[in-house]
PDB file of C-alpha atoms and ligand atoms in Angstrom:
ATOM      1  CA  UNK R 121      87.332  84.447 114.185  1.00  0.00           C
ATOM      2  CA  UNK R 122      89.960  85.744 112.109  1.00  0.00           C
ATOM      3  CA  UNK R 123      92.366  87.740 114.940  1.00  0.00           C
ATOM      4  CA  UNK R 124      95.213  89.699 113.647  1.00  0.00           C
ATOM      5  CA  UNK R 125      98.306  90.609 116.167  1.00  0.00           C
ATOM      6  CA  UNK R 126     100.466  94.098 116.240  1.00  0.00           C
ATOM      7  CA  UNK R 127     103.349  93.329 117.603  1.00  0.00           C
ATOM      8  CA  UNK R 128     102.484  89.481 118.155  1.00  0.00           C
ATOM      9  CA  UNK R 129     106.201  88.278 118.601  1.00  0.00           C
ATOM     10  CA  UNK R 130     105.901  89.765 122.466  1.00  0.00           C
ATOM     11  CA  UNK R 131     104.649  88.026 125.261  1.00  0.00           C
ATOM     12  CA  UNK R 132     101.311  88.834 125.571  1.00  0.00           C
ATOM     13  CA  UNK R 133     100.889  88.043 121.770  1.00  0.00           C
ATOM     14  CA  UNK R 134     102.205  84.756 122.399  1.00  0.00           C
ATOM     15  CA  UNK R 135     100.205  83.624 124.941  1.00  0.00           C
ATOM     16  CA  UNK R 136      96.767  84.814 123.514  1.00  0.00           C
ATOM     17  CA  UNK R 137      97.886  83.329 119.879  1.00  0.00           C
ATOM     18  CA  UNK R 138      98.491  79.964 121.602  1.00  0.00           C
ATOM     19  CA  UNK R 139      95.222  79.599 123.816  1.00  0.00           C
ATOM     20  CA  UNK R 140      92.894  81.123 120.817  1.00  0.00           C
ATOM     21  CA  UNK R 141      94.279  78.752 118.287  1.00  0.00           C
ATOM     22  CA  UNK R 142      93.683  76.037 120.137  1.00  0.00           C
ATOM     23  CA  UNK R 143      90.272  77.295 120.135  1.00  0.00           C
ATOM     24  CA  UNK R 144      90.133  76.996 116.615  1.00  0.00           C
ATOM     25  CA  UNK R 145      90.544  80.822 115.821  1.00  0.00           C
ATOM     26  CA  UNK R 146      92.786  81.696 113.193  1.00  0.00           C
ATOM     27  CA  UNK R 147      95.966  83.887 113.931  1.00  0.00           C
ATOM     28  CA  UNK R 148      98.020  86.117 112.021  1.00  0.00           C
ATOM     29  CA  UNK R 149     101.151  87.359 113.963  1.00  0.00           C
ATOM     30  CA  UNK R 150     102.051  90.387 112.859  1.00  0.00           C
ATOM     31  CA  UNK R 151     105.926  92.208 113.761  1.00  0.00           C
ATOM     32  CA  UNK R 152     107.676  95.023 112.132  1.00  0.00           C
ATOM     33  CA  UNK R 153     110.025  92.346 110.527  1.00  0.00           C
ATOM     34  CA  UNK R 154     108.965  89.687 108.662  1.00  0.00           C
ATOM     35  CA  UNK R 155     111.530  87.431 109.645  1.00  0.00           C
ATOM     36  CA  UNK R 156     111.251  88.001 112.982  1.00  0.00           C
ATOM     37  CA  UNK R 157     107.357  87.164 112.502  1.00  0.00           C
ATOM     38  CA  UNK R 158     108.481  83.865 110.923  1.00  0.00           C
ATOM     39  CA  UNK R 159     110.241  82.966 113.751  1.00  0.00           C
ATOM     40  CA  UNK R 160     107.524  83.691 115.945  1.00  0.00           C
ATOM     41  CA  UNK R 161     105.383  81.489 113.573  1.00  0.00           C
ATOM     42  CA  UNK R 162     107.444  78.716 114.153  1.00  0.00           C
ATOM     43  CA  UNK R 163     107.750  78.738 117.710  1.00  0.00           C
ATOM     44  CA  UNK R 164     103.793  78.631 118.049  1.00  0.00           C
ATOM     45  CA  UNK R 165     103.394  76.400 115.721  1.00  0.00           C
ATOM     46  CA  UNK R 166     105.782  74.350 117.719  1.00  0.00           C
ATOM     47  CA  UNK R 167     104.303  74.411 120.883  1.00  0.00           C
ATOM     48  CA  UNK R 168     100.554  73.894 119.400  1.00  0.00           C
ATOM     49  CA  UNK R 169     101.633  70.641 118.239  1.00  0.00           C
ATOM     50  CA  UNK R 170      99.805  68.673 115.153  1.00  0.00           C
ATOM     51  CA  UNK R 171      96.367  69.716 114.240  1.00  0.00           C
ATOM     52  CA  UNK R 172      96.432  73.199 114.396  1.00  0.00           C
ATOM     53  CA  UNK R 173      98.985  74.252 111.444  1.00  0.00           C
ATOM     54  CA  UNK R 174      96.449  76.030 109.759  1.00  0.00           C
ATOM     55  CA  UNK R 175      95.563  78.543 112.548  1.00  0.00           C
ATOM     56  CA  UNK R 176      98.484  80.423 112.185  1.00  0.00           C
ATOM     57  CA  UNK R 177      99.861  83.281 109.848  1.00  0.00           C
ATOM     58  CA  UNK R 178     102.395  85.793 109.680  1.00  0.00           C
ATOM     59  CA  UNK R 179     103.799  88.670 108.321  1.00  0.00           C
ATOM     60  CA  UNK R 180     104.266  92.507 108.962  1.00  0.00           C
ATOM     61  CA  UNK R 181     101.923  94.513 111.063  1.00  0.00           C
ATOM     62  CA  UNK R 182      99.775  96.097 108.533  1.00  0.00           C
ATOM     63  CA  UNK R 183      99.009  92.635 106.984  1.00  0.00           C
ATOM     64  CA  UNK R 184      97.829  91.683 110.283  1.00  0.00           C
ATOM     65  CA  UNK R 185      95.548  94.421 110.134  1.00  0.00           C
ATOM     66  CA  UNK R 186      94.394  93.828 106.663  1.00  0.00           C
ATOM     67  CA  UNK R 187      93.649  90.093 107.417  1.00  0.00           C
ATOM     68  CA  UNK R 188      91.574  90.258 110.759  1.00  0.00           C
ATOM     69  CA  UNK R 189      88.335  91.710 112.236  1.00  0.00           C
ATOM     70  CA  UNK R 190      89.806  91.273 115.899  1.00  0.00           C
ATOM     71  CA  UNK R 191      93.111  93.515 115.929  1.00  0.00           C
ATOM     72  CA  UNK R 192      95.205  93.204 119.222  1.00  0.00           C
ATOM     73  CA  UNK R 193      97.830  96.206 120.429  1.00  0.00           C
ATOM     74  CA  UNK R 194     100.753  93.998 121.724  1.00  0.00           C
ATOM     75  CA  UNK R 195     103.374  96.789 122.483  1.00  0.00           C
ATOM     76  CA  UNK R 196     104.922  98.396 125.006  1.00  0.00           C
ATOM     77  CA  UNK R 197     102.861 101.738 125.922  1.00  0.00           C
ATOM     78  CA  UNK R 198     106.226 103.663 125.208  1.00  0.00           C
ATOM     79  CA  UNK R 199     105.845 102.960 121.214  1.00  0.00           C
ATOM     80  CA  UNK R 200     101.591 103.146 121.071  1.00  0.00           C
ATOM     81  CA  UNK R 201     101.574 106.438 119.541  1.00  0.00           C
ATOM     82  CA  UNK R 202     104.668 106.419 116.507  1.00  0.00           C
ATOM     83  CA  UNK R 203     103.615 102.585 115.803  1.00  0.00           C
ATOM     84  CA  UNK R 204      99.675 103.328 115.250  1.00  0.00           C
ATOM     85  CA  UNK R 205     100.264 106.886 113.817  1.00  0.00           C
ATOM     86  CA  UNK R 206     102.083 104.898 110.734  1.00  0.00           C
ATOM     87  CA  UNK R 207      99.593 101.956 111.005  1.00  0.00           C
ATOM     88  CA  UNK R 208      96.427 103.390 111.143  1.00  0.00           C
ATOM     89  CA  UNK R 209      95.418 103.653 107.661  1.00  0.00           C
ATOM     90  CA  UNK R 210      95.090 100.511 107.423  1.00  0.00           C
ATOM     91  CA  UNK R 211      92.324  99.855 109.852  1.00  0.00           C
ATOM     92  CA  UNK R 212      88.983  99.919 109.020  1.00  0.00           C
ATOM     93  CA  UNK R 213      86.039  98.992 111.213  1.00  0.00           C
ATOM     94  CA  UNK R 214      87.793  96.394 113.326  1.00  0.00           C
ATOM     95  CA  UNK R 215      87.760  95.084 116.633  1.00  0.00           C
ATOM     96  CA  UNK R 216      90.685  96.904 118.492  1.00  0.00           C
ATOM     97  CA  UNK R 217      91.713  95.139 121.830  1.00  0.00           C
ATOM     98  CA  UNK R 218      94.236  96.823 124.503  1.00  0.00           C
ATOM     99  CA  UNK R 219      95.921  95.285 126.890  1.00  0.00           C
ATOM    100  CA  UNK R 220      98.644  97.708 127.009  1.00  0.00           C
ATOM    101  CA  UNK R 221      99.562  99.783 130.240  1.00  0.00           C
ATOM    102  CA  UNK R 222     101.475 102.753 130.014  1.00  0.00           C
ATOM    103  CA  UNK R 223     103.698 101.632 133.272  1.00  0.00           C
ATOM    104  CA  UNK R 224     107.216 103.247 133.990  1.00  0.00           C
ATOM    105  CA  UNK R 225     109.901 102.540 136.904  1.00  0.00           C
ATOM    106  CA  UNK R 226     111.081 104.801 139.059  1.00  0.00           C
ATOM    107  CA  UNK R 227     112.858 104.874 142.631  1.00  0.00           C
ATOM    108  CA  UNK R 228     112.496 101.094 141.723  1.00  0.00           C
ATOM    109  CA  UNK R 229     109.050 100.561 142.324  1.00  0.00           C
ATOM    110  CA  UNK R 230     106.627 100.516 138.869  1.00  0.00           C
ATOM    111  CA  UNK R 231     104.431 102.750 138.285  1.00  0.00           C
ATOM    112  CA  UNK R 232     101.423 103.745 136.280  1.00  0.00           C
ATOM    113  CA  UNK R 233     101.714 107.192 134.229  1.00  0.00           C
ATOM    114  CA  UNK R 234      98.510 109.426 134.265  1.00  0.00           C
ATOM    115  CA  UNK R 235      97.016 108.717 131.217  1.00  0.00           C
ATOM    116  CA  UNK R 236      94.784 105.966 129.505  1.00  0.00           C
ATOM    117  CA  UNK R 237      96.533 103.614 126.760  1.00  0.00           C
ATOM    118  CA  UNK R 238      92.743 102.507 125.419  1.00  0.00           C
ATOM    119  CA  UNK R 239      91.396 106.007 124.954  1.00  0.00           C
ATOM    120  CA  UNK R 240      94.958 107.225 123.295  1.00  0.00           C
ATOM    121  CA  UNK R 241      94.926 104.311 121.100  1.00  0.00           C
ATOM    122  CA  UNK R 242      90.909 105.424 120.157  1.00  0.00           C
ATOM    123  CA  UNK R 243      92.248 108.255 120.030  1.00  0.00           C
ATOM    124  CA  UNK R 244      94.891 107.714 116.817  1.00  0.00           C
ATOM    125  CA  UNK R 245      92.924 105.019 115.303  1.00  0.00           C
ATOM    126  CA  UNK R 246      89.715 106.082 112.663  1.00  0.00           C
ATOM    127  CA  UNK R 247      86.680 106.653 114.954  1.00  0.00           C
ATOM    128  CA  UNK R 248      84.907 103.732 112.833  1.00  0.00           C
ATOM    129  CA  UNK R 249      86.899 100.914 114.955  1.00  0.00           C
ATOM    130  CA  UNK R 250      85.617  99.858 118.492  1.00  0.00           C
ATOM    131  CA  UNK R 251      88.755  99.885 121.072  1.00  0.00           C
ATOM    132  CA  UNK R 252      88.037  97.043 123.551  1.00  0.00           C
ATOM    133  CA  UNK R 253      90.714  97.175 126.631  1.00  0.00           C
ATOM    134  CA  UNK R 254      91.239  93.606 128.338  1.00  0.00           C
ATOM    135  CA  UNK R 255      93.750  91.475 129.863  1.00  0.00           C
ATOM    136  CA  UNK R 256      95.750  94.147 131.537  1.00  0.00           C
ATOM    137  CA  UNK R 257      96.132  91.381 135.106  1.00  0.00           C
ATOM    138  CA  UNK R 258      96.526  88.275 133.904  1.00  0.00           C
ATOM    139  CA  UNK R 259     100.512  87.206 133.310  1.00  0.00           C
ATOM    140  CA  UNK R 260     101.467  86.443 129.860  1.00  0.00           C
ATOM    141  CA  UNK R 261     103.573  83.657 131.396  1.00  0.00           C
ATOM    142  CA  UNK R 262     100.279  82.061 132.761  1.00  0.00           C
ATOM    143  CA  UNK R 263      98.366  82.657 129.135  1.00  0.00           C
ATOM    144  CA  UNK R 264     102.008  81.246 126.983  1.00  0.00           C
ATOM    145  CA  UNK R 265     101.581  77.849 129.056  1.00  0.00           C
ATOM    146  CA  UNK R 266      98.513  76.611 127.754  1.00  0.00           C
ATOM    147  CA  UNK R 267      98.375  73.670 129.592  1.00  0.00           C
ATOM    148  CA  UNK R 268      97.769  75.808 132.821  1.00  0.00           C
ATOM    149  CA  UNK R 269      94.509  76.242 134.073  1.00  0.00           C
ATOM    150  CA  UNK R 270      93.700  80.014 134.638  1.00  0.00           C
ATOM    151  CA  UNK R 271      91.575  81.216 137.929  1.00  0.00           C
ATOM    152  CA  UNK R 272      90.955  85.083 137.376  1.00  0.00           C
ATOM    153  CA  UNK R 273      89.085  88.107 136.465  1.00  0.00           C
ATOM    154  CA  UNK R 274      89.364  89.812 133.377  1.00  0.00           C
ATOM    155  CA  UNK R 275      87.745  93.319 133.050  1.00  0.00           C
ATOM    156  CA  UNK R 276      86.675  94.689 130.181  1.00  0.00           C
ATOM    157  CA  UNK R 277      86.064  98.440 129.204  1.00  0.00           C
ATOM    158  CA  UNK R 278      84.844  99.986 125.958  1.00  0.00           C
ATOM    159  CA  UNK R 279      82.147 101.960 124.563  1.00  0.00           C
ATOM    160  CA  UNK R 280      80.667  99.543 121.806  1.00  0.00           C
ATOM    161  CA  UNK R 281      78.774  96.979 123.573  1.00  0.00           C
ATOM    162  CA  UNK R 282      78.707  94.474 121.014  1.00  0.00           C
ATOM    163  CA  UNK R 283      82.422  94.589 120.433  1.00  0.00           C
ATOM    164  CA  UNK R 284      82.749  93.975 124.221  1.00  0.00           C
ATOM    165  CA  UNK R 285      80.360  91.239 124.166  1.00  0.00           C
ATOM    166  CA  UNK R 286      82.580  89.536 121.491  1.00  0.00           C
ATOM    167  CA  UNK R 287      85.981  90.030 123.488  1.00  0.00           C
ATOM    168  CA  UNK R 288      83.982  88.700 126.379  1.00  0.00           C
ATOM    169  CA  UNK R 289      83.315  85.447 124.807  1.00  0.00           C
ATOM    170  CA  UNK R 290      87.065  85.224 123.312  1.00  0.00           C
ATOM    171  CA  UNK R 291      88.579  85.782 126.746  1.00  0.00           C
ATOM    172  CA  UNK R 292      85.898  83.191 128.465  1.00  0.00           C
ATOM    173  CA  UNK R 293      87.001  80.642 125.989  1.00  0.00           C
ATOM    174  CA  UNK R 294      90.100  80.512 127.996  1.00  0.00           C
ATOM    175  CA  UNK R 295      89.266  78.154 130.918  1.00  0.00           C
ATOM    176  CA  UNK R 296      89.330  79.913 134.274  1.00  0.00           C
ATOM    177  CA  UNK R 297      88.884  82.991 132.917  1.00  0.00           C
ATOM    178  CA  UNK R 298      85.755  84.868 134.191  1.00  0.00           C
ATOM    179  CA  UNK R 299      84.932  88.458 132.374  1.00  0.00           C
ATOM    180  CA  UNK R 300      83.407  91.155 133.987  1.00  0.00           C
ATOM    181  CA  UNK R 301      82.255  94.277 132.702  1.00  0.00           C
ATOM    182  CA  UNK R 302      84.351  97.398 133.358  1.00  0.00           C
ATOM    183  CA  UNK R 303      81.906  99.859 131.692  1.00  0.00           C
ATOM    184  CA  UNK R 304      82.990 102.668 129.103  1.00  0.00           C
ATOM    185  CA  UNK R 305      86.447 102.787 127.598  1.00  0.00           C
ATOM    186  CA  UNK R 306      87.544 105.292 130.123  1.00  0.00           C
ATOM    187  CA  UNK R 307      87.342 103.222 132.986  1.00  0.00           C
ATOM    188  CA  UNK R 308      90.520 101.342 131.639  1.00  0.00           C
ATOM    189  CA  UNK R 309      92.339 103.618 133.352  1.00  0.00           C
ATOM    190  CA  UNK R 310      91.645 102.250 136.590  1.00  0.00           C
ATOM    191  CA  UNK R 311      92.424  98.676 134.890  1.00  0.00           C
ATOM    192  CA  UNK R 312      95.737  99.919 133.182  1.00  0.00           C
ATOM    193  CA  UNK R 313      96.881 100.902 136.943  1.00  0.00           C
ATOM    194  CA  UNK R 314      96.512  97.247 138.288  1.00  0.00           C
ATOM    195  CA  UNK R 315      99.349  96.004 135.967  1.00  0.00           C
ATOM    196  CA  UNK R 316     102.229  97.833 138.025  1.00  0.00           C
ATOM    197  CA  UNK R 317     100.449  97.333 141.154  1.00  0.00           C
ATOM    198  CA  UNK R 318     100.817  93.264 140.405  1.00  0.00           C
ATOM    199  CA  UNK R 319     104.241  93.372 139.318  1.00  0.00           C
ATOM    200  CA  UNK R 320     105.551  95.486 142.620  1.00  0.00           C
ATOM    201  CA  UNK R 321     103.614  92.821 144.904  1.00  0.00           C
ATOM    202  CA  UNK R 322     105.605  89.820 142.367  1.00  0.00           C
ATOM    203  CA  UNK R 323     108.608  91.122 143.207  1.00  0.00           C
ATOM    204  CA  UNK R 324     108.505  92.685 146.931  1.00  0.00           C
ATOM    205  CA  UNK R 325     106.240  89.053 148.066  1.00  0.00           C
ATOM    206  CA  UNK R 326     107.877  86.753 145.600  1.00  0.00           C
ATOM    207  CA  UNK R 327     104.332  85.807 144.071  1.00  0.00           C
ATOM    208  CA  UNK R 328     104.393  84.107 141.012  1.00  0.00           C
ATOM    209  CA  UNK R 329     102.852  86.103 138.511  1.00  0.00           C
ATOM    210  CA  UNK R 330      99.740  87.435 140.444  1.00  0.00           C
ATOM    211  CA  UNK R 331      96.562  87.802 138.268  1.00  0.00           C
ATOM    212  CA  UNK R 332      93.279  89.485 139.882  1.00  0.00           C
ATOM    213  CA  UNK R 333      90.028  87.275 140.871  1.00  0.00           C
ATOM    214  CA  UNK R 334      87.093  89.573 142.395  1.00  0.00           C
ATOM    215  CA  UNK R 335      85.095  87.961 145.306  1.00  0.00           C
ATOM    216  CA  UNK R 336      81.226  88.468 145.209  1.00  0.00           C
ATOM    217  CA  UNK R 337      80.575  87.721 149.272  1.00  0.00           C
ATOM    218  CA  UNK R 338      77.204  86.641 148.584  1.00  0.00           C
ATOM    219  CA  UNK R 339      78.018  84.006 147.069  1.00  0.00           C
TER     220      UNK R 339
HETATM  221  N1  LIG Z 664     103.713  90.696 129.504  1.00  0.00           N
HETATM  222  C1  LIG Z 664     102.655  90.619 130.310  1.00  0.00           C
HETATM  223  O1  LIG Z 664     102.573  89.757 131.210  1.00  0.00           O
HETATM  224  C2  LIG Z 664     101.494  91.564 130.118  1.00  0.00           C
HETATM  225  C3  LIG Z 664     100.315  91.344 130.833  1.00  0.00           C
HETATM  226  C4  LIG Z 664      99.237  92.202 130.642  1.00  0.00           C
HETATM  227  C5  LIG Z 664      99.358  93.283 129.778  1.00  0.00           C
HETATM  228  N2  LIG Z 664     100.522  93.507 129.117  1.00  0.00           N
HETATM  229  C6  LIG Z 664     100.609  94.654 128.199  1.00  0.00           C
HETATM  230  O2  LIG Z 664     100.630  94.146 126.874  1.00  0.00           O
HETATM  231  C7  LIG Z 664     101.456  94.984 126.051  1.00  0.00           C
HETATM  232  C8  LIG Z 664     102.484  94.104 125.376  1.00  0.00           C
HETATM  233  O3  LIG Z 664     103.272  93.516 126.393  1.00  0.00           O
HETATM  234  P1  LIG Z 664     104.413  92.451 126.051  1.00  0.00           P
HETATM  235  O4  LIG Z 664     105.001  92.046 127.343  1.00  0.00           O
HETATM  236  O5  LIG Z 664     103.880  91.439 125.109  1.00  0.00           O
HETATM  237  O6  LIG Z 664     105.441  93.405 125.270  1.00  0.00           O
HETATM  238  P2  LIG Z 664     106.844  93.040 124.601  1.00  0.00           P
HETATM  239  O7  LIG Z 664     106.989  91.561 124.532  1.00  0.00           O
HETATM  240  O8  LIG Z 664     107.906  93.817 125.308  1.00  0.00           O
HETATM  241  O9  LIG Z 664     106.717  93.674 123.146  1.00  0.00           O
HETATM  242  C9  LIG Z 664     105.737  93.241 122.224  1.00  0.00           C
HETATM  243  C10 LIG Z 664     106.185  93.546 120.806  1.00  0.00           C
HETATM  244  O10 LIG Z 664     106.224  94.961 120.585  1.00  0.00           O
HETATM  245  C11 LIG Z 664     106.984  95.167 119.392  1.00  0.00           C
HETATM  246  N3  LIG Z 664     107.757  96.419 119.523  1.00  0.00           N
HETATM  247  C12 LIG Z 664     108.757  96.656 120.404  1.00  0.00           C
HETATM  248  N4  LIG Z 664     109.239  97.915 120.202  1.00  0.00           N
HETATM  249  C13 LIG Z 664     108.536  98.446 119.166  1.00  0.00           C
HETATM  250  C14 LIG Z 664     108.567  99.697 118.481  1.00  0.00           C
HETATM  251  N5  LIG Z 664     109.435 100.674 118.821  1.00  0.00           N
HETATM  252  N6  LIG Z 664     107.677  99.894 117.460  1.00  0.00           N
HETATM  253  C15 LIG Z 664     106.792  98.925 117.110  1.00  0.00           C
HETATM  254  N7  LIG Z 664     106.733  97.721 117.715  1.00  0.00           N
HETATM  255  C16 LIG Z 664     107.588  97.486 118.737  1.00  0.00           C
HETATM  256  C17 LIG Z 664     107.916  93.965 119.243  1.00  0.00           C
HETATM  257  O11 LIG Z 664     107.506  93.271 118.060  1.00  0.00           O
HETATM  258  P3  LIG Z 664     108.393  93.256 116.690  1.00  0.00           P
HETATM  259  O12 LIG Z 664     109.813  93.516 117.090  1.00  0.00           O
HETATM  260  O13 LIG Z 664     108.179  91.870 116.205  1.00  0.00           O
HETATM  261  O14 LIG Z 664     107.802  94.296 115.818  1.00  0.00           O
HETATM  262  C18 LIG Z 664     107.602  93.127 120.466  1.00  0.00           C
HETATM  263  O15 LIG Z 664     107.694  91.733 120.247  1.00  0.00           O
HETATM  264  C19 LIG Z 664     102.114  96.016 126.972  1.00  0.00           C
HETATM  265  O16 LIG Z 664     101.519  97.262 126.766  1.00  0.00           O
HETATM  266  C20 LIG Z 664     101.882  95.489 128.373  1.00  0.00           C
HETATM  267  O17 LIG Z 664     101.656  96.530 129.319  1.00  0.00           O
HETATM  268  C21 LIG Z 664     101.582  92.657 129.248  1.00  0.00           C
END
């Protein structure tokens, strides 16, 4: 599948861009500076080793667009709204996947603002692409080491259920990685609040990058 990144020089766009190559998908990292997206290029390239130097592409954001039916928003909740407002003519009927959680800090503790990233993000974008949100719990530094095996939950929430069938399959084609359906796109809310929650019990238990894994007692 042909899966573009906004904002792919950032950690989270690392770390999917390196486990979805090596799945045989091709990338296109996408930055608001070429250069910078070159860089990026190289790195990944780097760390995929021989055999995969076709998966990868680069460029500016819109090209990343342009280039992919699978279009993920790597950027910091804080610059969602002025980044997509000048992007969004260039999308089409894409894929749209959100990780992004619209966290803050304050009285040094994170914290989760009260709103929803996925249904802003549907919200800017042209009504004819299908916002997916995924990915919010699981550590980019777990996903940028590809040699480590994953063991957790991603949910996913959206209100096209094909779309969320293929992010599904993407995100189960990372090994350890079990996907379970969150329901309609508004339910990322709930999902967008778990990223601060993880990153206050990093730091006040000294976990190493927590991810979320659901137990089904019956089992
Ligand atoms: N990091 C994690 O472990 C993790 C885990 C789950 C979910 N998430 C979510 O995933 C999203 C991305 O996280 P991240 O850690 O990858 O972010 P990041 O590394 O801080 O930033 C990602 C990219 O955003 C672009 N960017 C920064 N400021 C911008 C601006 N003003 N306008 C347009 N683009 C800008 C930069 O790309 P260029 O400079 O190349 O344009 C940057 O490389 C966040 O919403 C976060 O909540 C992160």
């Amino acid at each position: 599948m042909k899966i573009g990144f906004v904002g792919g020089t950032g950690y989270i766009g690392e770390g999917l861009s390196l486990r979805w190559a090596k799945k045989g998908h091709e990338i296109f990292i996408g930055s608001r500076n070429k250069e910078k997206a070159k860089r990026a290029f190289k790195k990944y390239n780097k760390k995929l080793g021989k055999g995969y130097k076709d998966k990868l592409n680069y460029g500016l954001n819109k090209d990343a667009i342009l280039e992919s039916e699978l279009v993920v928003i790597s950027l910091p909740a804080k610059v969602i709204k002025k980044a997509l407002e000048d992007l969004k003519k260039h999308f089409r009927n894409e894929i749209v996947v959100s990780p992004v959680a619209p966290l803050y800090k304050s009285d040094n503790v994170f914290k989760c603002k009260n709103t929803c990233a996925a249904l802003k993000i549907q919200d800017i974008l042209p009504s004819s692409t299908k916002v997916v949100s995924a990915f919010h719990s699981v550590p980019a530094s777990h996903l940028k080491d590809t040699e480590k095996n994953l063991n957790c939950d991603v949910v996913v929430c959206g209100d096209d259920e094909n779309s969320k069938s293929t992010v599904k399959s993407l995100a189960e084609e990372i090994k350890g990685v079990r996907c379970l359906n969150g329901g309609p796109l508004s339910v990322s809310k709930l999902c967008e609040s778990l990223t601060p929650l993880l990153i206050n019990l990093s730091i006040r238990n000294e976990l190493e990058d927590p991810s979320v894994k659901f137990i089904d007692f019956s089992d």
